Amino acid sequence: MGFFDKLFGRQQEEETTMTNLNIGIILGSTREGRVSPQVGAWVKELADKRGDANYTIIDIADYKLPLLGEGEATGAAAWSEIIAKQDGFVFIVQEYNHSITGALKNALDYLREEWNNKAAGIVSYGSVGGARAAEHLRGILGELLVADVRVHPALSLFTDFENYTEFKPAEVQANSVNEMLDQVVPWATALKTIRQ
């Protein structure tokens, strides 16, 4: 195989690896009337245009996880399976009383190794852009060996939502999501190599 064959063959291999990257967009709320599905769909629409990974919305509400240690967790095996398949994550985080939701904390606590050595971005929302919830999540992710990236799209209930319920993001927010994914994708790619 010649120099150019090796060069272009390697490039093809790298492109294949990139498209085999799986990034889960995790909806961090389960309550009735939540807006996280709107935010998650918007992030997925932006992400899919990039063509650099397979993006999947993962709704923790679908897994019906009881409080850890209380009751039969019939969805725990499926939760473990979907998280294990991911190479990285984008957490859609809403701020509840200056922190993340109990449902998200519970879902994180259900697993350990499935989270390890993966990358994550955070998209938060709340009265101050969900910044306090995002900071709490960063500490939890560190304990789970999830490397969270620096760029953090923070959506305001006052300027990115109409009547606090209909998601209408400012144009600048799309740039922030793409800048976050510009960090998540290479980190997820690099961390995948130490899990193999």
Short mmCIF file of C-alpha atoms in Angstrom, two decimals:
data_model
loop_
_atom_site.label_atom_id
_atom_site.label_comp_id
_atom_site.label_asym_id
_atom_site.label_seq_id
_atom_site.Cartn_x
_atom_site.Cartn_y
_atom_site.Cartn_z
CA MET A 1 0.00 0.00 0.00
CA GLY A 2 1.43 3.36 -1.04
CA PHE A 3 1.72 6.54 0.97
CA PHE A 4 -1.47 8.07 -0.47
CA ASP A 5 -3.41 4.83 -0.05
CA LYS A 6 -2.38 4.74 3.58
CA LEU A 7 -3.21 8.40 4.01
CA PHE A 8 -6.63 8.23 2.38
CA GLY A 9 -7.38 4.83 3.90
CA ARG A 10 -6.72 6.26 7.34
CA GLN A 11 -8.90 9.27 6.60
CA GLN A 12 -11.74 6.93 5.57
CA GLU A 13 -11.24 4.92 8.76
CA GLU A 14 -11.40 8.09 10.88
CA GLU A 15 -14.60 9.22 9.14
CA THR A 16 -16.18 5.81 9.79
CA THR A 17 -15.17 6.02 13.44
CA MET A 18 -16.76 9.46 13.75
CA THR A 19 -20.07 8.35 12.28
CA ASN A 20 -20.07 5.38 14.66
CA LEU A 21 -19.95 7.73 17.63
CA ASN A 22 -23.15 7.61 19.70
CA ILE A 23 -24.20 10.68 21.68
CA GLY A 24 -27.26 10.43 23.91
CA ILE A 25 -29.32 13.57 24.53
CA ILE A 26 -30.71 12.94 28.02
CA LEU A 27 -33.92 14.67 29.06
CA GLY A 28 -33.45 15.41 32.75
CA SER A 29 -37.04 15.94 33.87
CA THR A 30 -40.06 13.66 34.17
CA ARG A 31 -42.78 15.98 35.44
CA GLU A 32 -46.07 16.64 33.65
CA GLY A 33 -45.87 19.74 31.44
CA ARG A 34 -42.07 19.73 31.26
CA VAL A 35 -40.35 21.63 28.46
CA SER A 36 -37.23 19.44 28.23
CA PRO A 37 -38.64 17.53 25.20
CA GLN A 38 -38.77 20.84 23.27
CA VAL A 39 -35.19 21.69 24.22
CA GLY A 40 -33.97 18.17 23.49
CA ALA A 41 -35.62 18.12 20.04
CA TRP A 42 -33.98 21.46 19.21
CA VAL A 43 -30.54 20.22 20.28
CA LYS A 44 -31.02 17.02 18.24
CA GLU A 45 -32.06 19.01 15.16
CA LEU A 46 -28.92 21.15 15.40
CA ALA A 47 -26.72 18.13 16.13
CA ASP A 48 -28.06 15.99 13.28
CA LYS A 49 -27.07 18.69 10.77
CA ARG A 50 -23.43 18.21 11.78
CA GLY A 51 -23.18 14.59 10.59
CA ASP A 52 -20.41 13.84 13.11
CA ALA A 53 -22.22 11.37 15.37
CA ASN A 54 -25.43 9.43 15.88
CA TYR A 55 -27.56 11.54 18.20
CA THR A 56 -30.41 9.90 20.14
CA ILE A 57 -32.88 11.44 22.56
CA ILE A 58 -32.99 9.42 25.79
CA ASP A 59 -35.97 10.28 27.98
CA ILE A 60 -35.53 9.05 31.55
CA ALA A 61 -39.35 9.17 31.92
CA ASP A 62 -39.54 6.18 29.54
CA TYR A 63 -37.65 3.95 32.00
CA LYS A 64 -39.93 4.37 35.03
CA LEU A 65 -37.08 4.14 37.53
CA PRO A 66 -38.32 4.14 41.14
CA LEU A 67 -36.13 5.74 43.80
CA LEU A 68 -32.94 3.70 44.00
CA GLY A 69 -33.47 0.85 46.47
CA GLU A 70 -37.25 1.35 46.65
CA GLY A 71 -39.42 -0.94 44.59
CA GLU A 72 -38.77 -3.13 41.58
CA ALA A 73 -36.81 -1.31 38.89
CA THR A 74 -38.27 -3.02 35.82
CA GLY A 75 -36.67 -0.45 33.51
CA ALA A 76 -33.19 -0.67 35.05
CA ALA A 77 -31.83 -3.24 32.57
CA ALA A 78 -33.03 -1.18 29.59
CA TRP A 79 -31.62 1.99 31.20
CA SER A 80 -28.26 0.28 31.65
CA GLU A 81 -28.27 -0.97 28.06
CA ILE A 82 -29.04 2.40 26.42
CA ILE A 83 -26.48 4.29 28.51
CA ALA A 84 -23.79 1.64 27.90
CA LYS A 85 -24.23 2.08 24.12
CA GLN A 86 -23.41 5.79 24.26
CA ASP A 87 -19.96 7.31 23.79
CA GLY A 88 -21.01 10.69 25.14
CA PHE A 89 -23.97 12.71 26.32
CA VAL A 90 -25.72 16.03 26.19
CA PHE A 91 -27.70 16.57 29.37
CA ILE A 92 -30.81 18.75 29.12
CA VAL A 93 -30.92 20.14 32.65
CA GLN A 94 -33.58 22.26 34.29
CA GLU A 95 -32.96 24.01 37.57
CA TYR A 96 -35.13 22.95 40.50
CA ASN A 97 -34.38 24.75 43.77
CA HIS A 98 -30.84 25.64 42.64
CA SER A 99 -30.02 22.07 41.60
CA ILE A 100 -30.87 19.24 39.19
CA THR A 101 -34.11 17.29 39.38
CA GLY A 102 -34.45 14.34 41.72
CA ALA A 103 -35.34 12.20 38.71
CA LEU A 104 -32.04 12.97 36.97
CA LYS A 105 -29.99 12.38 40.13
CA ASN A 106 -31.79 9.07 40.66
CA ALA A 107 -31.17 8.00 37.04
CA LEU A 108 -27.48 8.86 37.35
CA ASP A 109 -27.20 6.89 40.60
CA TYR A 110 -28.67 3.73 39.07
CA LEU A 111 -25.52 3.10 37.04
CA ARG A 112 -21.78 3.33 37.49
CA GLU A 113 -19.56 1.70 34.88
CA GLU A 114 -21.96 2.57 32.05
CA TRP A 115 -21.11 6.26 32.59
CA ASN A 116 -17.34 5.84 33.01
CA ASN A 117 -14.82 7.39 30.61
CA LYS A 118 -17.30 9.24 28.44
CA ALA A 119 -17.74 12.92 27.56
CA ALA A 120 -20.69 15.20 28.20
CA GLY A 121 -22.06 18.60 27.42
CA ILE A 122 -24.73 20.37 29.42
CA VAL A 123 -27.61 22.47 28.10
CA SER A 124 -29.44 24.04 31.02
CA TYR A 125 -32.38 26.34 31.55
CA GLY A 126 -33.93 28.29 34.39
CA SER A 127 -34.30 31.80 35.75
CA VAL A 128 -30.51 32.28 35.59
CA GLY A 129 -30.02 29.90 32.69
CA GLY A 130 -29.96 26.86 34.97
CA ALA A 131 -26.36 27.67 35.86
CA ARG A 132 -26.59 26.41 39.44
CA ALA A 133 -28.07 23.08 38.32
CA ALA A 134 -25.31 22.72 35.74
CA GLU A 135 -22.64 23.29 38.38
CA HIS A 136 -24.18 20.66 40.64
CA LEU A 137 -24.32 18.22 37.73
CA ARG A 138 -20.62 18.79 36.97
CA GLY A 139 -19.66 17.53 40.43
CA ILE A 140 -21.78 14.40 40.03
CA LEU A 141 -20.41 13.71 36.55
CA GLY A 142 -16.86 13.99 37.84
CA GLU A 143 -17.57 11.27 40.40
CA LEU A 144 -18.95 9.06 37.60
CA LEU A 145 -15.80 9.62 35.47
CA VAL A 146 -17.70 11.63 32.88
CA ALA A 147 -15.61 14.45 31.42
CA ASP A 148 -17.85 17.47 30.95
CA VAL A 149 -16.85 20.16 28.48
CA ARG A 150 -16.49 23.84 29.22
CA VAL A 151 -18.95 25.39 26.73
CA HIS A 152 -22.37 25.45 28.34
CA PRO A 153 -25.50 26.72 26.56
CA ALA A 154 -27.58 28.36 29.31
CA LEU A 155 -31.17 29.15 28.34
CA SER A 156 -33.17 31.79 30.17
CA LEU A 157 -36.82 31.27 31.05
CA PHE A 158 -37.26 35.01 30.39
CA THR A 159 -35.65 35.37 26.96
CA ASP A 160 -35.65 31.87 25.42
CA PHE A 161 -39.19 30.83 26.35
CA GLU A 162 -42.57 32.42 25.73
CA ASN A 163 -44.78 32.38 28.84
CA TYR A 164 -42.15 30.08 30.40
CA THR A 165 -43.58 27.13 28.45
CA GLU A 166 -43.00 27.55 24.71
CA PHE A 167 -39.38 27.22 23.72
CA LYS A 168 -38.22 30.01 21.37
CA PRO A 169 -34.44 30.23 21.69
CA ALA A 170 -32.49 33.33 20.78
CA GLU A 171 -30.41 32.85 17.62
CA VAL A 172 -27.13 33.03 19.53
CA GLN A 173 -28.05 29.85 21.42
CA ALA A 174 -27.63 27.66 18.32
CA ASN A 175 -24.01 28.82 18.04
CA SER A 176 -23.46 27.91 21.68
CA VAL A 177 -24.83 24.37 21.13
CA ASN A 178 -22.54 23.86 18.14
CA GLU A 179 -19.53 25.15 20.09
CA MET A 180 -20.38 22.71 22.89
CA LEU A 181 -20.63 19.81 20.41
CA ASP A 182 -17.31 20.90 18.89
CA GLN A 183 -15.84 19.93 22.27
CA VAL A 184 -18.02 16.90 23.11
CA VAL A 185 -17.35 15.00 19.86
CA PRO A 186 -13.52 14.98 19.99
CA TRP A 187 -13.51 14.25 23.73
CA ALA A 188 -15.98 11.38 23.24
CA THR A 189 -13.83 10.08 20.38
CA ALA A 190 -10.67 10.20 22.49
CA LEU A 191 -12.27 8.59 25.54
CA LYS A 192 -13.71 5.77 23.41
CA THR A 193 -10.14 4.60 22.77
CA ILE A 194 -9.51 3.91 26.48
CA ARG A 195 -12.71 1.88 26.84
CA GLN A 196 -11.78 -0.55 24.05
#
